mmCIF file with all atom_site columns, C-alpha atoms in Angstrom:
data_model
loop_
_atom_site.group_PDB
_atom_site.id
_atom_site.type_symbol
_atom_site.label_atom_id
_atom_site.label_alt_id
_atom_site.label_comp_id
_atom_site.label_asym_id
_atom_site.label_entity_id
_atom_site.label_seq_id
_atom_site.pdbx_PDB_ins_code
_atom_site.Cartn_x
_atom_site.Cartn_y
_atom_site.Cartn_z
_atom_site.occupancy
_atom_site.B_iso_or_equiv
_atom_site.pdbx_formal_charge
_atom_site.auth_seq_id
_atom_site.auth_comp_id
_atom_site.auth_asym_id
_atom_site.auth_atom_id
_atom_site.pdbx_PDB_model_num
ATOM 1  C CA . MET I 1 1  ? 11.339  -13.188 5.041   1.00 82.00 ? 1  MET I CA 1
ATOM 2  C CA . LYS I 1 2  ? 11.515  -13.792 1.299   1.00 87.00 ? 2  LYS I CA 1
ATOM 3  C CA . ILE I 1 3  ? 8.598   -13.195 -1.064  1.00 87.00 ? 3  ILE I CA 1
ATOM 4  C CA . SER I 1 4  ? 8.184   -13.821 -5.190  1.00 85.00 ? 4  SER I CA 1
ATOM 5  C CA . ALA I 1 5  ? 6.985   -10.556 -5.925  1.00 82.00 ? 5  ALA I CA 1
ATOM 6  C CA . ARG I 1 6  ? 9.563   -8.370  -7.713  1.00 82.00 ? 6  ARG I CA 1
ATOM 7  C CA . ASN I 1 7  ? 8.202   -4.888  -7.097  1.00 86.00 ? 7  ASN I CA 1
ATOM 8  C CA . ILE I 1 8  ? 8.497   -3.984  -3.486  1.00 90.00 ? 8  ILE I CA 1
ATOM 9  C CA . LEU I 1 9  ? 8.323   -0.206  -2.871  1.00 92.00 ? 9  LEU I CA 1
ATOM 10 C CA . LYS I 1 10 ? 9.285   0.917   0.641   1.00 95.00 ? 10 LYS I CA 1
ATOM 11 C CA . GLY I 1 11 ? 7.388   4.087   1.835   1.00 96.00 ? 11 GLY I CA 1
ATOM 12 C CA . LYS I 1 12 ? 5.530   5.690   4.840   1.00 97.00 ? 12 LYS I CA 1
ATOM 13 C CA . VAL I 1 13 ? 1.820   5.866   5.512   1.00 97.00 ? 13 VAL I CA 1
ATOM 14 C CA . LYS I 1 14 ? 0.710   9.394   4.546   1.00 98.00 ? 14 LYS I CA 1
ATOM 15 C CA . GLU I 1 15 ? -3.269  8.841   5.467   1.00 98.00 ? 15 GLU I CA 1
ATOM 16 C CA . VAL I 1 16 ? -5.038  5.883   6.532   1.00 98.00 ? 16 VAL I CA 1
ATOM 17 C CA . LYS I 1 17 ? -9.010  6.194   5.769   1.00 98.00 ? 17 LYS I CA 1
ATOM 18 C CA . HIS I 1 18 ? -11.212 3.557   7.165   1.00 96.00 ? 18 HIS I CA 1
ATOM 19 C CA . GLY I 1 19 ? -14.592 2.552   5.635   1.00 96.00 ? 19 GLY I CA 1
ATOM 20 C CA . MET I 1 20 ? -17.057 0.018   6.677   1.00 95.00 ? 20 MET I CA 1
ATOM 21 C CA . VAL I 1 21 ? -15.210 -3.016  5.406   1.00 95.00 ? 21 VAL I CA 1
ATOM 22 C CA . ASP I 1 22 ? -12.129 -1.790  3.509   1.00 97.00 ? 22 ASP I CA 1
ATOM 23 C CA . THR I 1 23 ? -9.366  0.772   4.432   1.00 97.00 ? 23 THR I CA 1
ATOM 24 C CA . GLU I 1 24 ? -7.650  3.052   1.826   1.00 97.00 ? 24 GLU I CA 1
ATOM 25 C CA . VAL I 1 25 ? -4.071  3.412   2.846   1.00 97.00 ? 25 VAL I CA 1
ATOM 26 C CA . ASP I 1 26 ? -1.908  6.473   1.135   1.00 97.00 ? 26 ASP I CA 1
ATOM 27 C CA . ILE I 1 27 ? 1.725   5.501   0.901   1.00 96.00 ? 27 ILE I CA 1
ATOM 28 C CA . GLU I 1 28 ? 4.327   8.113   0.232   1.00 97.00 ? 28 GLU I CA 1
ATOM 29 C CA . LEU I 1 29 ? 7.468   6.788   -1.415  1.00 96.00 ? 29 LEU I CA 1
ATOM 30 C CA . PRO I 1 30 ? 10.978  8.263   -1.371  1.00 96.00 ? 30 PRO I CA 1
ATOM 31 C CA . GLY I 1 31 ? 11.269  11.106  -3.960  1.00 94.00 ? 31 GLY I CA 1
ATOM 32 C CA . GLY I 1 32 ? 7.476   12.317  -3.224  1.00 94.00 ? 32 GLY I CA 1
ATOM 33 C CA . GLY I 1 33 ? 5.464   9.640   -5.231  1.00 95.00 ? 33 GLY I CA 1
ATOM 34 C CA . GLU I 1 34 ? 2.538   8.018   -3.840  1.00 96.00 ? 34 GLU I CA 1
ATOM 35 C CA . ILE I 1 35 ? 0.767   4.776   -4.086  1.00 92.00 ? 35 ILE I CA 1
ATOM 36 C CA . VAL I 1 36 ? -2.830  4.017   -2.912  1.00 93.00 ? 36 VAL I CA 1
ATOM 37 C CA . SER I 1 37 ? -3.799  0.496   -1.651  1.00 93.00 ? 37 SER I CA 1
ATOM 38 C CA . VAL I 1 38 ? -7.401  -0.659  -0.339  1.00 94.00 ? 38 VAL I CA 1
ATOM 39 C CA . ILE I 1 39 ? -6.905  -3.505  1.895   1.00 95.00 ? 39 ILE I CA 1
ATOM 40 C CA . THR I 1 40 ? -9.394  -4.841  4.464   1.00 96.00 ? 40 THR I CA 1
ATOM 41 C CA . LYS I 1 41 ? -10.183 -2.954  7.599   1.00 97.00 ? 41 LYS I CA 1
ATOM 42 C CA . HIS I 1 42 ? -9.209  -6.194  9.572   1.00 96.00 ? 42 HIS I CA 1
ATOM 43 C CA . SER I 1 43 ? -5.763  -6.085  7.991   1.00 96.00 ? 43 SER I CA 1
ATOM 44 C CA . ALA I 1 44 ? -5.175  -2.429  8.666   1.00 97.00 ? 44 ALA I CA 1
ATOM 45 C CA . GLU I 1 45 ? -6.135  -2.771  12.270  1.00 96.00 ? 45 GLU I CA 1
ATOM 46 C CA . THR I 1 46 ? -4.027  -6.063  12.648  1.00 96.00 ? 46 THR I CA 1
ATOM 47 C CA . MET I 1 47 ? -0.937  -4.161  11.233  1.00 97.00 ? 47 MET I CA 1
ATOM 48 C CA . LYS I 1 48 ? -1.779  -1.054  13.382  1.00 97.00 ? 48 LYS I CA 1
ATOM 49 C CA . LEU I 1 49 ? -1.457  1.007   10.365  1.00 97.00 ? 49 LEU I CA 1
ATOM 50 C CA . ALA I 1 50 ? -1.171  4.682   11.222  1.00 97.00 ? 50 ALA I CA 1
ATOM 51 C CA . LYS I 1 51 ? 0.376   8.069   9.781   1.00 98.00 ? 51 LYS I CA 1
ATOM 52 C CA . GLY I 1 52 ? 4.045   7.989   9.782   1.00 98.00 ? 52 GLY I CA 1
ATOM 53 C CA . LYS I 1 53 ? 4.398   4.177   9.781   1.00 97.00 ? 53 LYS I CA 1
ATOM 54 C CA . GLU I 1 54 ? 7.188   2.504   7.443   1.00 97.00 ? 54 GLU I CA 1
ATOM 55 C CA . VAL I 1 55 ? 5.682   0.051   5.156   1.00 97.00 ? 55 VAL I CA 1
ATOM 56 C CA . TYR I 1 56 ? 6.269   -1.954  1.975   1.00 95.00 ? 56 TYR I CA 1
ATOM 57 C CA . ALA I 1 57 ? 4.083   -1.931  -0.946  1.00 93.00 ? 57 ALA I CA 1
ATOM 58 C CA . VAL I 1 58 ? 4.369   -5.289  -2.497  1.00 92.00 ? 58 VAL I CA 1
ATOM 59 C CA . ILE I 1 59 ? 3.070   -5.450  -6.298  1.00 88.00 ? 59 ILE I CA 1
ATOM 60 C CA . LYS I 1 60 ? 2.480   -8.821  -7.961  1.00 83.00 ? 60 LYS I CA 1
ATOM 61 C CA . ALA I 1 61 ? 0.463   -8.445  -11.150 1.00 78.00 ? 61 ALA I CA 1
ATOM 62 C CA . SER I 1 62 ? 0.420   -10.508 -14.361 1.00 72.00 ? 62 SER I CA 1
ATOM 63 C CA . ASN I 1 63 ? -0.893  -7.745  -16.380 1.00 77.00 ? 63 ASN I CA 1
ATOM 64 C CA . VAL I 1 64 ? 0.105   -4.039  -16.284 1.00 74.00 ? 64 VAL I CA 1
ATOM 65 C CA . MET I 1 65 ? -1.940  -1.742  -18.988 1.00 80.00 ? 65 MET I CA 1
ATOM 66 C CA . ILE I 1 66 ? -0.293  1.167   -20.790 1.00 77.00 ? 66 ILE I CA 1
ATOM 67 C CA . MET I 1 67 ? -2.574  3.852   -22.228 1.00 87.00 ? 67 MET I CA 1
ATOM 68 C CA . VAL I 1 68 ? -1.440  7.065   -23.959 1.00 90.00 ? 68 VAL I CA 1
ATOM 69 C CA . ASP I 1 69 ? -3.834  9.935   -25.436 1.00 86.00 ? 69 ASP I CA 1
#
């Protein structure tokens, strides 16, 4: 499979929190970092997301904001 997104992070599902409509998926990255994604509950169920499953976080954004104190 090919995709135009340049930021693809491989990791493992750390936790899946289902809501009424959306699901929050915590992904543990190699090296201990984490990223969180909110997707539809239907998508999470279709992909059978569960703790320990290997996944890819695909990030495609036209804007990335940076802030300092």
